[in-house]
Amino acid sequence: MVWRTTMAFGFALSLSGARAQKHHAGSCCLNARSGNEARVKMNAPANVDAAASAVPGVVKKKGYDLRFRKLGDSDLVVPEVCLGTMTFGKQNTEQEGFSQMDCALDAGVNFLDTAEMYPVPVNDGSLWGNTESIVGKWLRTQKREDVIIATKVAGAGRNMEYVRGGPRVNREQIRQAVHDSLKRLQTDYVDLIQIHWPDRYVPLFGMRAYDPQFERDAVPIVEQLRAFKELVDEGKVRYLGVSNETAFGVCEFCRLAELDPSLPKIVSIQNSYSLLHRDFESHIAEACTPCNYNVGLLTYSPLAGGALTGKYQRGQSAPAESRFTLFPNYMKRFQESLTLEAVEKYVGVAQKHGMSPTRLALGFARAQWFNTSTIIGATSMEQLRENLDAFNFDLSPEVMQDIDSVFKRYRQTTSEDESPLDRQHVWDHDP
């Protein structure tokens, strides 16, 4: 099958579905992004303006100088910015979601990330799938080949019986999840399907360390790959990725695909990465480099749930309509006193160099060699515009040096402190 992959607004590449050969250590890495990055000057054509103006409140953005990169070993060419949608259907209305997607597309961002479990935070499951439905209604008004859609299958979780009797990443549930997502998205294929978090036990969302007492029976990874292979063969899925994964997981998924080349190789990993949470660079990055398995990072939470915007201050109440006020138990790892102390230092760096804290945080994520695309999310058009604007600038070496000075003092501030007996619950509602 030959897929037509669009970089944005008619800049198209006709690409085959052949798997790229894996690079081996010693044969590359003079520049980790060499061959994976194309710089494209984006100026949306007139017909895009006309389509966008049909939605009230859309802000037309032209002249963005966006980097486009191949996503891992795939033939997907994605912009360095991806629009996250997890607030659509809860914090944002359907119409607000439409406006955000139009605005992003007008800026050259034709890459959307969603999930079957969105919107979040999840409560009783009554809103399960609402975000995909909103994206699907919008997608129906676009040329399908002009938009890259990434979605996710839920991993194993407790207290989630409303999801297929309790989600697992087995063949039956993978097929059902993808079938339901395609129906909600009103499309016959997704460009990237991701395992939202592993079926096996791993420490998630700020947990400090692996604890063997929480190991549990898990669906073998090879069985997961076989199920996704069926969907790839059927044309329902183009590529496979993982999320909230570990270095071991990346290596195991890729090793099994090497042993049996008929199985799909993961092309991406969607993990948290920010000024406050830099685990990725110390261990997972090695597995993902083009020298090894060539797995592209899709960075989520680059603003640490909004903490790095500077709007949350120690000893002060959070803004009335902010995420931490509306959902006080959500992303608590970004609300701790030491975390907010580190935020104050990073805000100081931003002020010293005459930029907003948002621009500093997004610029930092953008500057990392292993980051293919940064997922941004917003609850207002003002926030979205500020996020997009941040990608018009590169951080200077002086700014990066000041960031490094803060990091040396506050290396990791987002690990939770609860008892190990509570760790088994963290993967319930904070993916």
GROMACS .gro file of C-alpha atoms in nm:
model
  431
    1MET     CA    1   0.000   0.000   0.000
    2VAL     CA    2   0.124   0.350  -0.081
    3TRP     CA    3   0.027   0.626   0.158
    4ARG     CA    4   0.025   0.994   0.079
    5THR     CA    5   0.181   1.177   0.370
    6THR     CA    6   0.128   1.552   0.388
    7MET     CA    7   0.363   1.787   0.567
    8ALA     CA    8   0.104   2.064   0.564
    9PHE     CA    9  -0.139   2.238   0.330
   10GLY     CA   10  -0.052   2.064   0.007
   11PHE     CA   11   0.321   2.014   0.066
   12ALA     CA   12   0.294   1.641   0.002
   13LEU     CA   13   0.530   1.347  -0.007
   14SER     CA   14   0.440   1.017  -0.167
   15LEU     CA   15   0.601   0.756   0.050
   16SER     CA   16   0.607   0.379   0.054
   17GLY     CA   17   0.534   0.179   0.366
   18ALA     CA   18   0.873   0.007   0.373
   19ARG     CA   19   1.050  -0.007   0.707
   20ALA     CA   20   1.371   0.192   0.730
   21GLN     CA   21   1.684  -0.001   0.819
   22LYS     CA   22   1.804   0.028   1.175
   23HIS     CA   23   2.128   0.217   1.225
   24HIS     CA   24   2.394   0.058   1.441
   25ALA     CA   25   2.621   0.227   1.691
   26GLY     CA   26   2.934   0.362   1.528
   27SER     CA   27   2.775   0.413   1.187
   28CYS     CA   28   2.604   0.746   1.248
   29CYS     CA   29   2.538   1.008   1.513
   30LEU     CA   30   2.755   1.289   1.384
   31ASN     CA   31   2.422   1.470   1.411
   32ALA     CA   32   2.137   1.281   1.572
   33ARG     CA   33   1.881   1.470   1.368
   34SER     CA   34   2.069   1.443   1.038
   35GLY     CA   35   1.835   1.308   0.774
   36ASN     CA   36   1.534   1.333   1.003
   37GLU     CA   37   1.472   1.706   0.982
   38ALA     CA   38   1.353   1.935   0.707
   39ARG     CA   39   1.299   2.304   0.759
   40VAL     CA   40   0.992   2.432   0.575
   41LYS     CA   41   0.872   2.791   0.560
   42MET     CA   42   0.497   2.776   0.619
   43ASN     CA   43   0.266   3.027   0.453
   44ALA     CA   44  -0.090   2.897   0.450
   45PRO     CA   45  -0.261   2.941   0.112
   46ALA     CA   46  -0.572   3.153   0.068
   47ASN     CA   47  -0.809   2.857   0.071
   48VAL     CA   48  -0.692   2.766   0.421
   49ASP     CA   49  -0.773   3.117   0.542
   50ALA     CA   50  -1.122   3.088   0.396
   51ALA     CA   51  -1.184   2.758   0.567
   52ALA     CA   52  -1.054   2.886   0.900
   53SER     CA   53  -1.260   3.204   0.889
   54ALA     CA   54  -1.577   2.996   0.887
   55VAL     CA   55  -1.519   2.923   1.257
   56PRO     CA   56  -1.569   3.220   1.494
   57GLY     CA   57  -1.268   3.320   1.696
   58VAL     CA   58  -1.009   3.151   1.475
   59VAL     CA   59  -0.677   3.333   1.472
   60LYS     CA   60  -0.498   3.311   1.136
   61LYS     CA   61  -0.124   3.264   1.180
   62LYS     CA   62   0.115   3.297   0.886
   63GLY     CA   63   0.490   3.301   0.846
   64TYR     CA   64   0.570   3.029   1.102
   65ASP     CA   65   0.912   2.879   1.048
   66LEU     CA   66   0.839   2.524   1.158
   67ARG     CA   67   1.077   2.234   1.154
   68PHE     CA   68   0.943   1.908   1.011
   69ARG     CA   69   1.101   1.575   1.098
   70LYS     CA   70   1.058   1.212   1.015
   71LEU     CA   71   0.906   1.028   1.309
   72GLY     CA   72   1.150   0.752   1.395
   73ASP     CA   73   1.170   0.481   1.129
   74SER     CA   74   0.831   0.575   0.985
   75ASP     CA   75   0.749   0.767   0.669
   76LEU     CA   76   0.548   1.019   0.870
   77VAL     CA   77   0.688   1.371   0.842
   78VAL     CA   78   0.558   1.565   1.141
   79PRO     CA   79   0.589   1.926   1.255
   80GLU     CA   80   0.787   2.007   1.566
   81VAL     CA   81   0.457   2.101   1.731
   82CYS     CA   82   0.167   1.863   1.791
   83LEU     CA   83  -0.171   1.980   1.921
   84GLY     CA   84  -0.285   1.790   2.228
   85THR     CA   85  -0.660   1.749   2.273
   86MET     CA   86  -0.712   1.600   2.618
   87THR     CA   87  -0.922   1.895   2.740
   88PHE     CA   88  -1.174   1.877   2.454
   89GLY     CA   89  -1.510   1.772   2.597
   90LYS     CA   90  -1.435   1.866   2.958
   91GLN     CA   91  -1.243   2.190   3.009
   92ASN     CA   92  -1.311   2.288   2.648
   93THR     CA   93  -1.639   2.272   2.458
   94GLU     CA   94  -1.673   2.115   2.117
   95GLN     CA   95  -1.672   2.457   1.951
   96GLU     CA   96  -1.361   2.561   2.141
   97GLY     CA   97  -1.192   2.241   2.028
   98PHE     CA   98  -1.284   2.316   1.666
   99SER     CA   99  -1.138   2.665   1.699
  100GLN     CA  100  -0.813   2.532   1.846
  101MET     CA  101  -0.771   2.275   1.570
  102ASP     CA  102  -0.842   2.533   1.301
  103CYS     CA  103  -0.595   2.775   1.455
  104ALA     CA  104  -0.326   2.509   1.483
  105LEU     CA  105  -0.377   2.392   1.126
  106ASP     CA  106  -0.363   2.748   1.001
  107ALA     CA  107  -0.024   2.782   1.175
  108GLY     CA  108   0.108   2.473   0.998
  109VAL     CA  109   0.045   2.224   1.280
  110ASN     CA  110  -0.124   1.933   1.104
  111PHE     CA  111  -0.043   1.679   1.378
  112LEU     CA  112  -0.308   1.600   1.642
  113ASP     CA  113  -0.274   1.373   1.945
  114THR     CA  114  -0.574   1.222   2.120
  115ALA     CA  115  -0.671   0.903   2.307
  116GLU     CA  116  -0.967   0.678   2.362
  117MET     CA  117  -0.975   0.772   2.732
  118TYR     CA  118  -0.985   1.149   2.676
  119PRO     CA  119  -1.097   1.390   2.814
  120VAL     CA  120  -0.905   1.374   3.138
  121PRO     CA  121  -0.896   1.364   3.429
  122VAL     CA  122  -1.118   1.057   3.418
  123ASN     CA  123  -1.388   1.016   3.680
  124ASP     CA  124  -1.655   0.753   3.619
  125GLY     CA  125  -1.594   0.699   3.250
  126SER     CA  126  -1.909   0.882   3.140
  127LEU     CA  127  -1.704   1.108   2.912
  128TRP     CA  128  -1.486   0.827   2.774
  129GLY     CA  129  -1.422   0.883   2.403
  130ASN     CA  130  -1.574   1.232   2.389
  131THR     CA  131  -1.250   1.392   2.273
  132GLU     CA  132  -1.211   1.153   1.981
  133SER     CA  133  -1.570   1.228   1.882
  134ILE     CA  134  -1.496   1.601   1.875
  135VAL     CA  135  -1.180   1.545   1.672
  136GLY     CA  136  -1.376   1.320   1.437
  137LYS     CA  137  -1.643   1.582   1.369
  138TRP     CA  138  -1.372   1.833   1.286
  139LEU     CA  139  -1.172   1.584   1.081
  140ARG     CA  140  -1.473   1.518   0.860
  141THR     CA  141  -1.448   1.880   0.738
  142GLN     CA  142  -1.081   1.842   0.638
  143LYS     CA  143  -0.891   1.651   0.372
  144ARG     CA  144  -0.801   1.337   0.562
  145GLU     CA  145  -0.458   1.306   0.403
  146ASP     CA  146  -0.369   1.658   0.518
  147VAL     CA  147  -0.390   1.571   0.888
  148ILE     CA  148  -0.178   1.329   1.091
  149ILE     CA  149  -0.388   1.165   1.363
  150ALA     CA  150  -0.232   0.991   1.663
  151THR     CA  151  -0.449   0.819   1.921
  152LYS     CA  152  -0.396   0.575   2.206
  153VAL     CA  153  -0.523   0.245   2.341
  154ALA     CA  154  -0.558   0.238   2.721
  155GLY     CA  155  -0.317   0.021   2.916
  156ALA     CA  156  -0.406  -0.197   3.213
  157GLY     CA  157  -0.572  -0.006   3.494
  158ARG     CA  158  -0.761  -0.058   3.817
  159ASN     CA  159  -1.106   0.086   3.887
  160MET     CA  160  -1.171   0.114   3.513
  161GLU     CA  161  -1.420  -0.168   3.468
  162TYR     CA  162  -1.631   0.064   3.254
  163VAL     CA  163  -1.368   0.012   2.982
  164ARG     CA  164  -1.429  -0.328   2.826
  165GLY     CA  165  -1.460  -0.480   3.174
  166GLY     CA  166  -1.114  -0.349   3.265
  167PRO     CA  167  -0.861  -0.247   2.999
  168ARG     CA  168  -0.581  -0.482   2.894
  169VAL     CA  169  -0.351  -0.466   2.595
  170ASN     CA  170  -0.455  -0.802   2.451
  171ARG     CA  171  -0.568  -0.889   2.099
  172GLU     CA  172  -0.940  -0.870   2.168
  173GLN     CA  173  -0.923  -0.535   2.344
  174ILE     CA  174  -0.673  -0.383   2.101
  175ARG     CA  175  -0.902  -0.463   1.811
  176GLN     CA  176  -1.210  -0.335   1.992
  177ALA     CA  177  -1.035  -0.016   2.102
  178VAL     CA  178  -0.912   0.064   1.751
  179HIS     CA  179  -1.252  -0.019   1.600
  180ASP     CA  180  -1.424   0.219   1.844
  181SER     CA  181  -1.163   0.492   1.792
  182LEU     CA  182  -1.199   0.477   1.414
  183LYS     CA  183  -1.575   0.509   1.450
  184ARG     CA  184  -1.548   0.812   1.678
  185LEU     CA  185  -1.279   0.971   1.462
  186GLN     CA  186  -1.489   0.912   1.149
  187THR     CA  187  -1.193   0.775   0.955
  188ASP     CA  188  -1.089   0.437   0.824
  189TYR     CA  189  -0.731   0.456   0.952
  190VAL     CA  190  -0.512   0.627   1.210
  191ASP     CA  191  -0.160   0.734   1.129
  192LEU     CA  192  -0.018   0.641   1.469
  193ILE     CA  193  -0.167   0.415   1.734
  194GLN     CA  194   0.002   0.426   2.074
  195ILE     CA  195  -0.017   0.208   2.383
  196HIS     CA  196  -0.111   0.475   2.639
  197TRP     CA  197   0.081   0.308   2.920
  198PRO     CA  198   0.225  -0.043   2.952
  199ASP     CA  199   0.014  -0.348   3.024
  200ARG     CA  200   0.283  -0.464   3.265
  201TYR     CA  201   0.368  -0.292   3.591
  202VAL     CA  202   0.602   0.005   3.562
  203PRO     CA  203   0.642   0.302   3.798
  204LEU     CA  204   0.434   0.581   3.648
  205PHE     CA  205   0.369   0.954   3.687
  206GLY     CA  206   0.634   1.061   3.934
  207MET     CA  207   0.700   0.733   4.114
  208ARG     CA  208   1.060   0.713   4.229
  209ALA     CA  209   1.170   0.357   4.151
  210TYR     CA  210   1.073   0.015   4.024
  211ASP     CA  211   0.926  -0.199   4.302
  212PRO     CA  212   0.908  -0.577   4.233
  213GLN     CA  213   0.625  -0.628   4.483
  214PHE     CA  214   0.387  -0.470   4.231
  215GLU     CA  215   0.480  -0.692   3.940
  216ARG     CA  216   0.174  -0.860   3.791
  217ASP     CA  217   0.077  -1.088   3.507
  218ALA     CA  218   0.093  -0.901   3.179
  219VAL     CA  219   0.011  -0.962   2.816
  220PRO     CA  220   0.338  -1.065   2.646
  221ILE     CA  221   0.474  -0.789   2.427
  222VAL     CA  222   0.501  -1.024   2.129
  223GLU     CA  223   0.127  -1.089   2.153
  224GLN     CA  224   0.061  -0.716   2.154
  225LEU     CA  225   0.277  -0.674   1.843
  226ARG     CA  226   0.094  -0.954   1.663
  227ALA     CA  227  -0.240  -0.788   1.731
  228PHE     CA  228  -0.118  -0.455   1.598
  229LYS     CA  229   0.030  -0.631   1.294
  230GLU     CA  230  -0.318  -0.749   1.201
  231LEU     CA  231  -0.445  -0.392   1.211
  232VAL     CA  232  -0.152  -0.267   1.004
  233ASP     CA  233  -0.213  -0.542   0.748
  234GLU     CA  234  -0.581  -0.446   0.735
  235GLY     CA  235  -0.492  -0.082   0.665
  236LYS     CA  236  -0.652   0.046   0.986
  237VAL     CA  237  -0.325   0.151   1.148
  238ARG     CA  238  -0.015   0.290   0.979
  239TYR     CA  239   0.239   0.292   1.261
  240LEU     CA  240   0.276   0.185   1.623
  241GLY     CA  241   0.411   0.383   1.915
  242VAL     CA  242   0.432   0.353   2.293
  243SER     CA  243   0.373   0.600   2.574
  244ASN     CA  244   0.485   0.628   2.936
  245GLU     CA  245   0.736   0.357   2.851
  246THR     CA  246   1.075   0.265   2.994
  247ALA     CA  247   1.413   0.195   2.838
  248PHE     CA  248   1.354  -0.177   2.889
  249GLY     CA  249   1.017  -0.154   2.718
  250VAL     CA  250   1.156   0.032   2.417
  251CYS     CA  251   1.435  -0.223   2.377
  252GLU     CA  252   1.201  -0.520   2.415
  253PHE     CA  253   0.946  -0.394   2.163
  254CYS     CA  254   1.224  -0.325   1.913
  255ARG     CA  255   1.413  -0.649   1.981
  256LEU     CA  256   1.104  -0.858   1.914
  257ALA     CA  257   1.036  -0.671   1.591
  258GLU     CA  258   1.394  -0.742   1.482
  259LEU     CA  259   1.357  -1.112   1.558
  260ASP     CA  260   1.040  -1.126   1.348
  261PRO     CA  261   1.053  -0.855   1.078
  262SER     CA  262   0.687  -0.915   0.996
  263LEU     CA  263   0.595  -0.750   1.326
  264PRO     CA  264   0.557  -0.371   1.339
  265LYS     CA  265   0.846  -0.181   1.494
  266ILE     CA  266   0.756   0.103   1.727
  267VAL     CA  267   0.841   0.439   1.571
  268SER     CA  268   0.763   0.671   1.862
  269ILE     CA  269   0.749   0.708   2.237
  270GLN     CA  270   0.527   0.967   2.404
  271ASN     CA  271   0.673   1.047   2.744
  272SER     CA  272   0.674   1.341   2.984
  273TYR     CA  273   0.971   1.575   2.946
  274SER     CA  274   1.019   1.926   3.080
  275LEU     CA  275   1.244   2.152   3.283
  276LEU     CA  276   1.103   1.976   3.590
  277HIS     CA  277   1.114   1.619   3.462
  278ARG     CA  278   1.423   1.518   3.266
  279ASP     CA  279   1.441   1.143   3.322
  280PHE     CA  280   1.420   1.073   2.950
  281GLU     CA  281   1.759   1.222   2.868
  282SER     CA  282   1.951   1.005   3.116
  283HIS     CA  283   1.847   0.656   3.004
  284ILE     CA  284   1.566   0.623   2.748
  285ALA     CA  285   1.734   0.859   2.502
  286GLU     CA  286   2.015   0.609   2.441
  287ALA     CA  287   1.771   0.340   2.329
  288CYS     CA  288   1.586   0.585   2.105
  289THR     CA  289   1.880   0.747   1.926
  290PRO     CA  290   1.904   0.691   1.548
  291CYS     CA  291   2.225   0.500   1.621
  292ASN     CA  292   2.024   0.237   1.805
  293TYR     CA  293   1.647   0.189   1.761
  294ASN     CA  294   1.556   0.527   1.608
  295VAL     CA  295   1.238   0.589   1.808
  296GLY     CA  296   1.109   0.946   1.799
  297LEU     CA  297   1.008   1.123   2.120
  298LEU     CA  298   0.673   1.299   2.132
  299THR     CA  299   0.712   1.519   2.439
  300TYR     CA  300   0.407   1.566   2.660
  301SER     CA  301   0.365   1.798   2.960
  302PRO     CA  302   0.643   2.036   2.847
  303LEU     CA  303   0.480   2.297   3.073
  304ALA     CA  304   0.440   2.051   3.363
  305GLY     CA  305   0.063   2.077   3.373
  306GLY     CA  306   0.086   2.456   3.351
  307ALA     CA  307   0.325   2.493   3.644
  308LEU     CA  308   0.605   2.622   3.421
  309THR     CA  309   0.390   2.911   3.298
  310GLY     CA  310   0.453   3.071   3.638
  311LYS     CA  311   0.085   3.104   3.726
  312TYR     CA  312   0.115   2.886   4.036
  313GLN     CA  313   0.302   3.046   4.326
  314ARG     CA  314   0.407   2.901   4.660
  315GLY     CA  315   0.179   3.011   4.941
  316GLN     CA  316  -0.085   3.147   4.704
  317SER     CA  317  -0.411   3.001   4.582
  318ALA     CA  318  -0.415   2.876   4.225
  319PRO     CA  319  -0.615   3.082   3.972
  320ALA     CA  320  -0.988   3.012   3.992
  321GLU     CA  321  -1.028   2.838   3.655
  322SER     CA  322  -0.689   2.669   3.646
  323ARG     CA  323  -0.640   2.294   3.623
  324PHE     CA  324  -0.499   2.264   3.975
  325THR     CA  325  -0.807   2.440   4.116
  326LEU     CA  326  -1.064   2.249   3.913
  327PHE     CA  327  -0.892   1.913   3.968
  328PRO     CA  328  -0.690   1.943   4.291
  329ASN     CA  329  -0.581   1.577   4.295
  330TYR     CA  330  -0.468   1.575   3.933
  331MET     CA  331  -0.095   1.603   3.852
  332LYS     CA  332  -0.015   1.658   4.218
  333ARG     CA  333   0.351   1.593   4.140
  334PHE     CA  334   0.365   1.942   3.986
  335GLN     CA  335   0.211   2.111   4.292
  336GLU     CA  336   0.468   2.026   4.559
  337SER     CA  337   0.652   2.309   4.737
  338LEU     CA  338   0.997   2.210   4.609
  339THR     CA  339   0.861   2.187   4.255
  340LEU     CA  340   0.716   2.537   4.276
  341GLU     CA  341   1.043   2.662   4.424
  342ALA     CA  342   1.224   2.531   4.116
  343VAL     CA  343   0.959   2.695   3.897
  344GLU     CA  344   1.035   3.029   4.062
  345LYS     CA  345   1.401   2.992   3.964
  346TYR     CA  346   1.313   2.911   3.603
  347VAL     CA  347   1.073   3.207   3.594
  348GLY     CA  348   1.366   3.418   3.709
  349VAL     CA  349   1.575   3.290   3.417
  350ALA     CA  350   1.296   3.384   3.176
  351GLN     CA  351   1.267   3.733   3.324
  352LYS     CA  352   1.644   3.783   3.311
  353HIS     CA  353   1.642   3.715   2.937
  354GLY     CA  354   1.326   3.910   2.856
  355MET     CA  355   1.093   3.625   2.768
  356SER     CA  356   0.785   3.458   2.912
  357PRO     CA  357   0.820   3.144   3.127
  358THR     CA  358   0.615   2.960   2.863
  359ARG     CA  359   0.861   3.052   2.589
  360LEU     CA  360   1.150   2.938   2.808
  361ALA     CA  361   0.995   2.600   2.887
  362LEU     CA  362   0.880   2.522   2.533
  363GLY     CA  363   1.207   2.648   2.390
  364PHE     CA  364   1.396   2.414   2.619
  365ALA     CA  365   1.196   2.112   2.505
  366ARG     CA  366   1.232   2.220   2.143
  367ALA     CA  367   1.612   2.240   2.174
  368GLN     CA  368   1.663   1.874   2.269
  369TRP     CA  369   1.816   1.654   1.999
  370PHE     CA  370   1.593   1.359   2.089
  371ASN     CA  371   1.264   1.550   2.075
  372THR     CA  372   1.080   1.500   1.747
  373SER     CA  373   0.764   1.694   1.832
  374THR     CA  374   0.635   1.878   2.138
  375ILE     CA  375   0.271   1.827   2.232
  376ILE     CA  376   0.110   2.152   2.340
  377GLY     CA  377  -0.230   2.186   2.505
  378ALA     CA  378  -0.442   2.487   2.588
  379THR     CA  379  -0.778   2.577   2.736
  380SER     CA  380  -0.799   2.918   2.570
  381MET     CA  381  -0.704   3.068   2.236
  382GLU     CA  382  -0.472   3.307   2.419
  383GLN     CA  383  -0.279   3.014   2.566
  384LEU     CA  384  -0.268   2.841   2.229
  385ARG     CA  385  -0.131   3.150   2.056
  386GLU     CA  386   0.135   3.195   2.323
  387ASN     CA  387   0.237   2.830   2.288
  388LEU     CA  388   0.261   2.853   1.910
  389ASP     CA  389   0.455   3.179   1.926
  390ALA     CA  390   0.721   3.012   2.140
  391PHE     CA  391   0.830   2.804   1.841
  392ASN     CA  392   0.938   3.114   1.651
  393PHE     CA  393   1.244   3.147   1.875
  394ASP     CA  394   1.557   2.951   1.964
  395LEU     CA  395   1.713   2.976   2.308
  396SER     CA  396   2.062   3.122   2.319
  397PRO     CA  397   2.359   2.938   2.472
  398GLU     CA  398   2.346   3.187   2.760
  399VAL     CA  399   1.986   3.095   2.837
  400MET     CA  400   2.068   2.724   2.823
  401GLN     CA  401   2.358   2.780   3.063
  402ASP     CA  402   2.129   2.954   3.312
  403ILE     CA  403   1.879   2.669   3.281
  404ASP     CA  404   2.158   2.422   3.353
  405SER     CA  405   2.255   2.615   3.666
  406VAL     CA  406   1.902   2.584   3.804
  407PHE     CA  407   1.882   2.217   3.706
  408LYS     CA  408   2.200   2.135   3.897
  409ARG     CA  409   2.028   2.257   4.213
  410TYR     CA  410   1.682   2.114   4.145
  411ARG     CA  411   1.753   1.800   3.948
  412GLN     CA  412   1.429   1.616   4.006
  413THR     CA  413   1.143   1.775   4.197
  414THR     CA  414   0.839   1.585   4.069
  415SER     CA  415   0.869   1.245   4.234
  416GLU     CA  416   0.589   1.163   4.474
  417ASP     CA  417   0.655   1.089   4.841
  418GLU     CA  418   0.369   0.857   4.925
  419SER     CA  419   0.424   0.518   5.083
  420PRO     CA  420   0.531   0.237   4.849
  421LEU     CA  421   0.201   0.068   4.935
  422ASP     CA  422   0.023   0.350   4.753
  423ARG     CA  423   0.228   0.327   4.437
  424GLN     CA  424   0.009   0.058   4.284
  425HIS     CA  425  -0.273   0.314   4.254
  426VAL     CA  426  -0.089   0.587   4.064
  427TRP     CA  427  -0.161   0.439   3.725
  428ASP     CA  428  -0.537   0.465   3.773
  429HIS     CA  429  -0.619   0.819   3.664
  430ASP     CA  430  -0.316   1.027   3.565
  431PRO     CA  431  -0.184   0.915   3.224
   0.00000   0.00000   0.00000
